[in-house]
CSV table of N, CA and C and ligand atoms in Angstrom, one decimal:
chain,number,residue,atom,x,y,z
A,118,MET,N,110.4,133.4,63.7
A,118,MET,CA,108.6,132.9,63.5
A,118,MET,C,108.2,133.5,64.6
A,119,ALA,N,107.1,134.1,64.2
A,119,ALA,CA,106.2,134.4,65.4
A,119,ALA,C,105.5,133.4,66.1
A,120,ARG,N,105.2,134.0,67.4
A,120,ARG,CA,104.4,132.9,68.3
A,120,ARG,C,103.1,133.7,68.6
A,121,ILE,N,102.5,132.7,68.8
A,121,ILE,CA,100.6,133.2,69.0
A,121,ILE,C,100.6,132.7,70.6
A,122,ARG,N,100.3,133.4,71.2
A,122,ARG,CA,99.6,132.9,72.6
A,122,ARG,C,98.3,132.6,72.5
A,123,ILE,N,97.9,131.2,73.0
A,123,ILE,CA,96.8,130.7,72.6
A,123,ILE,C,96.0,131.1,74.2
A,124,ALA,N,96.7,130.6,75.3
A,124,ALA,CA,95.9,131.0,76.5
A,124,ALA,C,96.8,130.4,77.8
A,125,ALA,N,96.9,131.0,79.0
A,125,ALA,CA,97.3,130.3,79.9
A,125,ALA,C,97.1,128.5,80.4
A,126,THR,N,98.1,127.7,80.6
A,126,THR,CA,97.9,126.4,80.3
A,126,THR,C,96.7,125.7,81.5
A,127,THR,N,96.7,126.7,82.4
A,127,THR,CA,95.4,126.4,83.4
A,127,THR,C,94.2,126.6,82.9
A,128,GLU,N,94.2,127.7,81.8
A,128,GLU,CA,92.6,128.0,80.9
A,128,GLU,C,92.3,126.8,80.3
A,129,ILE,N,93.0,126.1,80.1
A,129,ILE,CA,92.5,124.7,79.1
A,129,ILE,C,92.2,123.3,80.0
A,130,ALA,N,91.0,123.8,80.8
A,130,ALA,CA,90.7,122.7,81.6
A,130,ALA,C,90.0,121.4,81.0
A,131,GLU,N,90.3,119.9,81.5
A,131,GLU,CA,89.7,119.0,81.2
A,131,GLU,C,88.5,119.3,80.0
A,132,GLY,N,88.3,118.9,78.9
A,132,GLY,CA,87.5,118.5,78.5
A,132,GLY,C,86.8,120.1,77.6
A,133,LYS,N,88.0,121.0,77.8
A,133,LYS,CA,87.4,122.2,77.5
A,133,LYS,C,88.1,122.6,76.0
A,134,THR,N,87.9,123.6,75.2
A,134,THR,CA,88.8,123.9,74.1
A,134,THR,C,88.7,125.6,74.2
A,135,ILE,N,89.8,125.8,73.0
A,135,ILE,CA,89.9,127.1,73.2
A,135,ILE,C,90.4,127.4,71.4
A,136,THR,N,89.8,128.5,70.9
A,136,THR,CA,89.9,128.2,69.6
A,136,THR,C,91.2,129.6,69.3
A,137,PHE,N,91.9,129.6,68.2
A,137,PHE,CA,92.6,130.7,67.9
A,137,PHE,C,92.8,130.8,66.4
A,138,SER,N,93.5,131.9,65.7
A,138,SER,CA,93.6,132.3,64.5
A,138,SER,C,95.0,132.1,64.4
A,139,PHE,N,95.6,131.9,63.2
A,139,PHE,CA,96.5,132.3,62.6
A,139,PHE,C,96.8,132.1,60.9
A,140,THR,N,98.0,132.6,60.7
A,140,THR,CA,98.1,132.6,59.2
A,140,THR,C,99.1,131.5,58.9
A,141,ARG,N,98.7,130.8,57.4
A,141,ARG,CA,99.6,129.7,56.6
A,141,ARG,C,99.3,130.0,55.1
A,142,ASP,N,100.6,130.1,54.4
A,142,ASP,CA,100.5,130.4,52.9
A,142,ASP,C,99.6,131.6,52.7
A,143,ASP,N,99.6,132.5,53.8
A,143,ASP,CA,99.2,134.2,53.6
A,143,ASP,C,97.6,133.6,53.6
A,144,ARG,N,97.2,132.7,54.2
A,144,ARG,CA,95.4,132.5,54.4
A,144,ARG,C,95.3,132.6,55.9
A,145,PRO,N,94.4,133.3,56.3
A,145,PRO,CA,93.7,133.0,57.6
A,145,PRO,C,93.5,131.6,58.4
A,146,GLN,N,93.9,131.5,58.9
A,146,GLN,CA,93.1,129.7,59.3
A,146,GLN,C,92.9,130.0,60.8
A,147,GLU,N,92.0,128.7,61.1
A,147,GLU,CA,91.5,128.7,62.8
A,147,GLU,C,92.2,127.1,63.1
A,148,GLY,N,92.5,127.1,64.6
A,148,GLY,CA,93.0,126.0,65.3
A,148,GLY,C,92.2,126.1,66.2
A,149,PHE,N,92.2,125.0,67.0
A,149,PHE,CA,91.4,124.8,68.5
A,149,PHE,C,92.7,123.8,69.3
A,150,VAL,N,92.6,124.3,70.7
A,150,VAL,CA,93.4,123.3,71.6
A,150,VAL,C,92.6,122.6,72.5
A,151,GLY,N,92.8,121.6,73.3
A,151,GLY,CA,92.1,121.1,74.1
A,151,GLY,C,92.8,120.4,75.0
A,152,ARG,N,91.9,119.7,76.1
A,152,ARG,CA,92.6,119.0,76.9
A,152,ARG,C,91.8,117.6,77.1
A,153,PHE,N,92.7,116.3,77.1
A,153,PHE,CA,91.6,115.3,76.9
A,153,PHE,C,92.5,114.1,77.7
A,154,LYS,N,91.9,113.4,78.8
A,154,LYS,CA,92.7,112.9,79.9
A,154,LYS,C,93.9,113.4,80.5
A,155,GLY,N,94.0,114.2,80.4
A,155,GLY,CA,94.9,115.2,80.9
A,155,GLY,C,95.8,115.8,80.1
A,156,LYS,N,96.2,115.4,78.9
A,156,LYS,CA,97.1,115.9,77.7
A,156,LYS,C,96.2,116.9,77.0
A,157,LEU,N,96.9,117.9,76.4
A,157,LEU,CA,97.0,119.0,75.4
A,157,LEU,C,96.7,118.3,74.2
A,158,PHE,N,95.9,118.7,73.1
A,158,PHE,CA,95.7,118.6,72.0
A,158,PHE,C,95.6,119.7,71.4
A,159,ALA,N,96.0,120.1,70.1
A,159,ALA,CA,95.7,120.8,68.8
A,159,ALA,C,95.6,120.8,67.7
A,160,TYR,N,94.4,120.9,67.1
A,160,TYR,CA,93.9,120.7,65.6
A,160,TYR,C,93.7,121.8,64.7
A,161,GLU,N,93.8,121.7,63.4
A,161,GLU,CA,93.2,122.7,62.4
A,161,GLU,C,91.9,122.7,62.5
A,162,ASN,N,91.2,123.8,62.9
A,162,ASN,CA,89.8,123.4,62.9
A,162,ASN,C,88.8,123.4,61.3
A,163,THR,N,89.2,122.0,60.9
A,163,THR,CA,88.8,122.1,59.6
A,163,THR,C,88.1,120.4,59.7
A,164,CYS,N,86.8,119.9,59.3
A,164,CYS,CA,86.9,118.7,58.8
A,164,CYS,C,87.3,118.1,57.8
A,165,ARG,N,87.4,116.3,57.8
A,165,ARG,CA,88.1,115.9,56.7
A,165,ARG,C,87.1,115.6,55.7
A,166,HIS,N,86.0,115.7,56.2
A,166,HIS,CA,84.9,115.6,55.2
A,166,HIS,C,84.6,116.5,54.1
A,167,ILE,N,84.4,117.5,54.6
A,167,ILE,CA,84.1,118.7,53.4
A,167,ILE,C,85.0,120.0,54.5
A,168,PRO,N,85.8,120.6,53.7
A,168,PRO,CA,86.6,121.7,54.6
A,168,PRO,C,85.8,122.9,55.2
A,169,LEU,N,85.0,122.5,56.2
A,169,LEU,CA,84.3,123.6,56.9
A,169,LEU,C,84.8,123.3,58.5
A,170,THR,N,84.4,124.2,59.0
A,170,THR,CA,85.1,124.1,60.8
A,170,THR,C,84.2,123.3,61.2
A,171,LEU,N,84.7,122.6,62.3
A,171,LEU,CA,84.2,121.4,63.0
A,171,LEU,C,82.8,122.2,64.0
A,172,ASP,N,83.5,123.2,64.4
A,172,ASP,CA,81.9,123.8,65.3
A,172,ASP,C,81.0,124.9,64.4
A,173,TYR,N,80.2,125.8,65.0
A,173,TYR,CA,79.6,126.6,64.2
A,173,TYR,C,80.1,127.9,64.6
A,174,GLY,N,81.4,128.0,65.1
A,174,GLY,CA,82.0,129.4,65.7
A,174,GLY,C,81.3,129.3,67.1
A,175,ASP,N,80.8,128.1,67.6
A,175,ASP,CA,80.4,128.2,69.2
A,175,ASP,C,81.3,127.8,70.0
A,176,ASN,N,82.7,127.3,69.5
A,176,ASN,CA,83.4,126.6,70.4
A,176,ASN,C,82.8,125.1,71.0
A,177,ARG,N,82.0,124.7,70.2
A,177,ARG,CA,81.7,123.3,70.9
A,177,ARG,C,82.4,122.7,69.6
A,178,PHE,N,83.2,121.7,70.5
A,178,PHE,CA,84.2,120.4,69.7
A,178,PHE,C,83.7,119.2,70.7
A,179,PHE,N,83.7,119.0,71.7
A,179,PHE,CA,83.6,118.0,72.4
A,179,PHE,C,82.1,117.3,72.3
A,180,ASP,N,81.9,116.0,72.6
A,180,ASP,CA,80.4,115.5,72.5
A,180,ASP,C,80.1,115.8,73.9
A,181,SER,N,78.6,115.4,74.3
A,181,SER,CA,78.5,115.6,75.9
A,181,SER,C,78.9,115.0,77.1
A,182,LYS,N,79.5,113.9,76.6
A,182,LYS,CA,80.2,113.3,77.5
A,182,LYS,C,82.0,113.7,77.5
A,183,GLY,N,82.1,114.4,76.8
A,183,GLY,CA,83.8,115.0,76.7
A,183,GLY,C,84.6,113.8,76.3
A,184,GLU,N,84.2,112.6,75.5
A,184,GLU,CA,84.8,111.7,75.1
A,184,GLU,C,85.0,111.7,73.7
A,185,THR,N,84.5,112.4,72.7
A,185,THR,CA,85.1,112.9,71.4
A,185,THR,C,84.8,114.0,71.1
A,186,LEU,N,85.4,114.2,69.9
A,186,LEU,CA,85.2,115.5,69.1
A,186,LEU,C,84.3,115.1,68.0
A,187,ILE,N,83.8,116.2,67.6
A,187,ILE,CA,82.2,115.8,66.6
A,187,ILE,C,82.0,117.2,65.8
A,188,CYS,N,82.1,116.6,64.7
A,188,CYS,CA,82.0,117.9,63.4
A,188,CYS,C,80.3,118.1,63.6
A,189,GLN,N,80.0,119.4,63.6
A,189,GLN,CA,78.8,120.0,63.9
A,189,GLN,C,77.7,119.3,62.9
A,190,THR,N,78.7,119.5,61.1
A,190,THR,CA,77.7,119.6,59.9
A,190,THR,C,76.9,118.4,59.9
A,191,HIS,N,77.8,116.8,59.8
A,191,HIS,CA,77.5,115.9,59.6
A,191,HIS,C,77.8,115.0,60.2
A,192,GLY,N,78.3,115.2,61.5
A,192,GLY,CA,78.6,114.3,62.8
A,192,GLY,C,79.4,113.3,63.0
A,193,ALA,N,80.7,113.8,61.9
A,193,ALA,CA,81.9,113.1,61.8
A,193,ALA,C,82.4,112.7,63.3
A,194,VAL,N,82.7,111.7,63.7
A,194,VAL,CA,83.4,111.6,65.4
A,194,VAL,C,84.8,111.0,65.1
A,195,TYR,N,85.8,112.2,66.1
A,195,TYR,CA,87.0,112.2,66.0
A,195,TYR,C,87.5,111.9,67.9
A,196,GLU,N,88.9,110.9,67.6
A,196,GLU,CA,89.4,111.0,68.8
A,196,GLU,C,89.9,112.0,69.2
A,197,PRO,N,89.8,112.5,70.4
A,197,PRO,CA,90.7,113.6,70.8
A,197,PRO,C,92.0,113.4,71.2
A,198,ASP,N,92.7,112.2,71.3
A,198,ASP,CA,93.8,112.2,71.6
A,198,ASP,C,94.3,112.0,70.4
A,199,THR,N,94.0,111.4,69.2
A,199,THR,CA,94.8,111.2,68.2
A,199,THR,C,94.0,112.0,66.6
A,200,GLY,N,93.2,112.5,66.9
A,200,GLY,CA,92.6,113.2,65.7
A,200,GLY,C,92.3,112.5,64.5
A,201,LEU,N,91.8,110.9,64.9
A,201,LEU,CA,91.5,109.9,64.0
A,201,LEU,C,90.0,109.9,64.0
A,202,CYS,N,89.2,109.9,62.7
A,202,CYS,CA,88.0,110.0,62.1
A,202,CYS,C,87.5,108.6,62.7
A,203,THR,N,86.7,108.2,63.7
A,203,THR,CA,86.3,106.7,63.6
A,203,THR,C,84.9,106.5,63.3
A,204,ARG,N,84.0,107.4,63.1
A,204,ARG,CA,82.9,107.4,62.5
A,204,ARG,C,82.4,108.3,61.7
A,205,GLY,N,81.5,107.9,60.5
A,205,GLY,CA,81.1,109.3,60.0
A,205,GLY,C,81.7,109.4,58.4
A,206,PRO,N,81.2,110.5,57.7
A,206,PRO,CA,81.7,110.4,56.4
A,206,PRO,C,82.8,110.2,55.9
A,207,CYS,N,83.9,110.7,56.7
A,207,CYS,CA,85.5,110.7,56.6
A,207,CYS,C,85.9,109.4,57.6
A,208,ALA,N,85.7,108.6,58.1
A,208,ALA,CA,86.2,107.4,59.1
A,208,ALA,C,87.3,107.0,58.5
A,209,GLY,N,88.3,107.1,58.9
A,209,GLY,CA,90.0,106.5,58.7
A,209,GLY,C,90.6,107.8,58.4
A,210,ALA,N,90.3,108.7,58.1
A,210,ALA,CA,90.8,110.0,57.9
A,210,ALA,C,91.3,110.7,59.4
A,211,SER,N,92.4,111.5,59.4
A,211,SER,CA,92.7,112.2,60.7
A,211,SER,C,92.7,114.0,60.4
A,212,LEU,N,92.2,114.6,61.6
A,212,LEU,CA,92.2,116.0,61.7
A,212,LEU,C,93.9,116.4,61.3
A,213,PHE,N,94.0,117.6,61.0
A,213,PHE,CA,95.4,118.0,60.7
A,213,PHE,C,95.7,118.6,62.1
A,214,ALA,N,96.9,117.7,62.9
A,214,ALA,CA,97.5,118.4,64.1
A,214,ALA,C,98.2,119.6,64.1
A,215,LEU,N,98.5,120.3,65.1
A,215,LEU,CA,99.1,121.8,65.1
A,215,LEU,C,100.1,121.4,66.4
A,216,GLU,N,100.9,121.8,65.8
A,216,GLU,CA,102.2,121.5,67.0
A,216,GLU,C,102.3,122.7,68.0
A,217,ILE,N,101.9,122.6,69.4
A,217,ILE,CA,102.1,123.7,70.0
A,217,ILE,C,102.8,123.6,71.3
A,218,ILE,N,103.5,124.9,71.6
A,218,ILE,CA,104.5,124.6,72.7
A,218,ILE,C,104.1,125.2,74.3
A,219,GLU,N,104.2,124.2,75.5
A,219,GLU,CA,104.1,125.0,76.5
A,219,GLU,C,105.1,125.4,77.3
A,220,GLU,N,105.0,126.7,77.7
A,220,GLU,CA,106.0,127.3,77.9
A,220,GLU,C,105.5,128.3,79.2
A,221,ASN,N,106.2,128.7,80.3
A,221,ASN,CA,106.1,129.7,80.8
A,221,ASN,C,104.7,129.6,81.3
A,222,GLY,N,104.1,128.6,81.9
A,222,GLY,CA,102.5,128.7,82.1
A,222,GLY,C,101.6,129.0,81.2
A,223,ALA,N,102.3,129.0,79.5
A,223,ALA,CA,101.0,129.6,78.6
A,223,ALA,C,100.9,128.1,77.2
A,224,VAL,N,100.3,128.5,76.5
A,224,VAL,CA,100.4,127.3,75.8
A,224,VAL,C,100.5,128.3,74.2
A,225,TRP,N,101.5,127.8,73.5
A,225,TRP,CA,101.8,128.9,72.4
A,225,TRP,C,101.6,127.8,71.0
A,226,PHE,N,101.2,128.8,70.1
A,226,PHE,CA,101.5,128.2,68.6
A,226,PHE,C,102.6,129.1,67.7
A,227,ALA,N,103.4,128.6,67.3
A,227,ALA,CA,104.5,129.2,66.4
A,227,ALA,C,104.2,129.3,64.7
A,228,GLU,N,103.7,130.2,64.2
A,228,GLU,CA,103.4,130.6,63.2
A,228,GLU,C,104.7,130.1,62.2
A,229,GLU,N,104.4,129.7,61.0
A,229,GLU,CA,105.6,129.1,59.9
A,229,GLU,C,105.8,130.8,59.7
A,230,PRO,N,106.9,130.9,59.4
A,230,PRO,CA,107.5,132.5,58.5
A,230,PRO,C,106.9,132.5,57.6
A,231,LEU,N,106.5,133.9,57.2
A,231,LEU,CA,105.9,134.4,56.0
A,231,LEU,C,107.2,134.5,54.7
B,158,FES,S1,81.4,118.8,56.8
B,158,FES,FE1,82.2,117.4,59.1
B,158,FES,S2,81.2,115.5,58.7
B,158,FES,FE2,80.6,116.7,57.2
């Protein structure tokens, strides 16, 4: 299983996000990690309304207060810690969570074997 090093743990500060690419089912995918209330989270960068990226490729996921994640296209609002959409066209759906590993001062993502 290939491991992708996303970033040093210290690079993912409170309210910050970092995107990364991986492959699943032979298709390129994008994910993002972030930190909210001290805890790391990771999701696929795919809105649950229409399968578009949440950001516009500009790494903007948090709202201006750093309290929620926002889809830039139609404004769906997601809880950073659970991925649940609480407002917008996909309310009640959840972002697809990705499992990450914190080890040796870095955050890693394990790609599924091909
Ligand atoms: S594509 Fe995200 S809210 Fe519509």
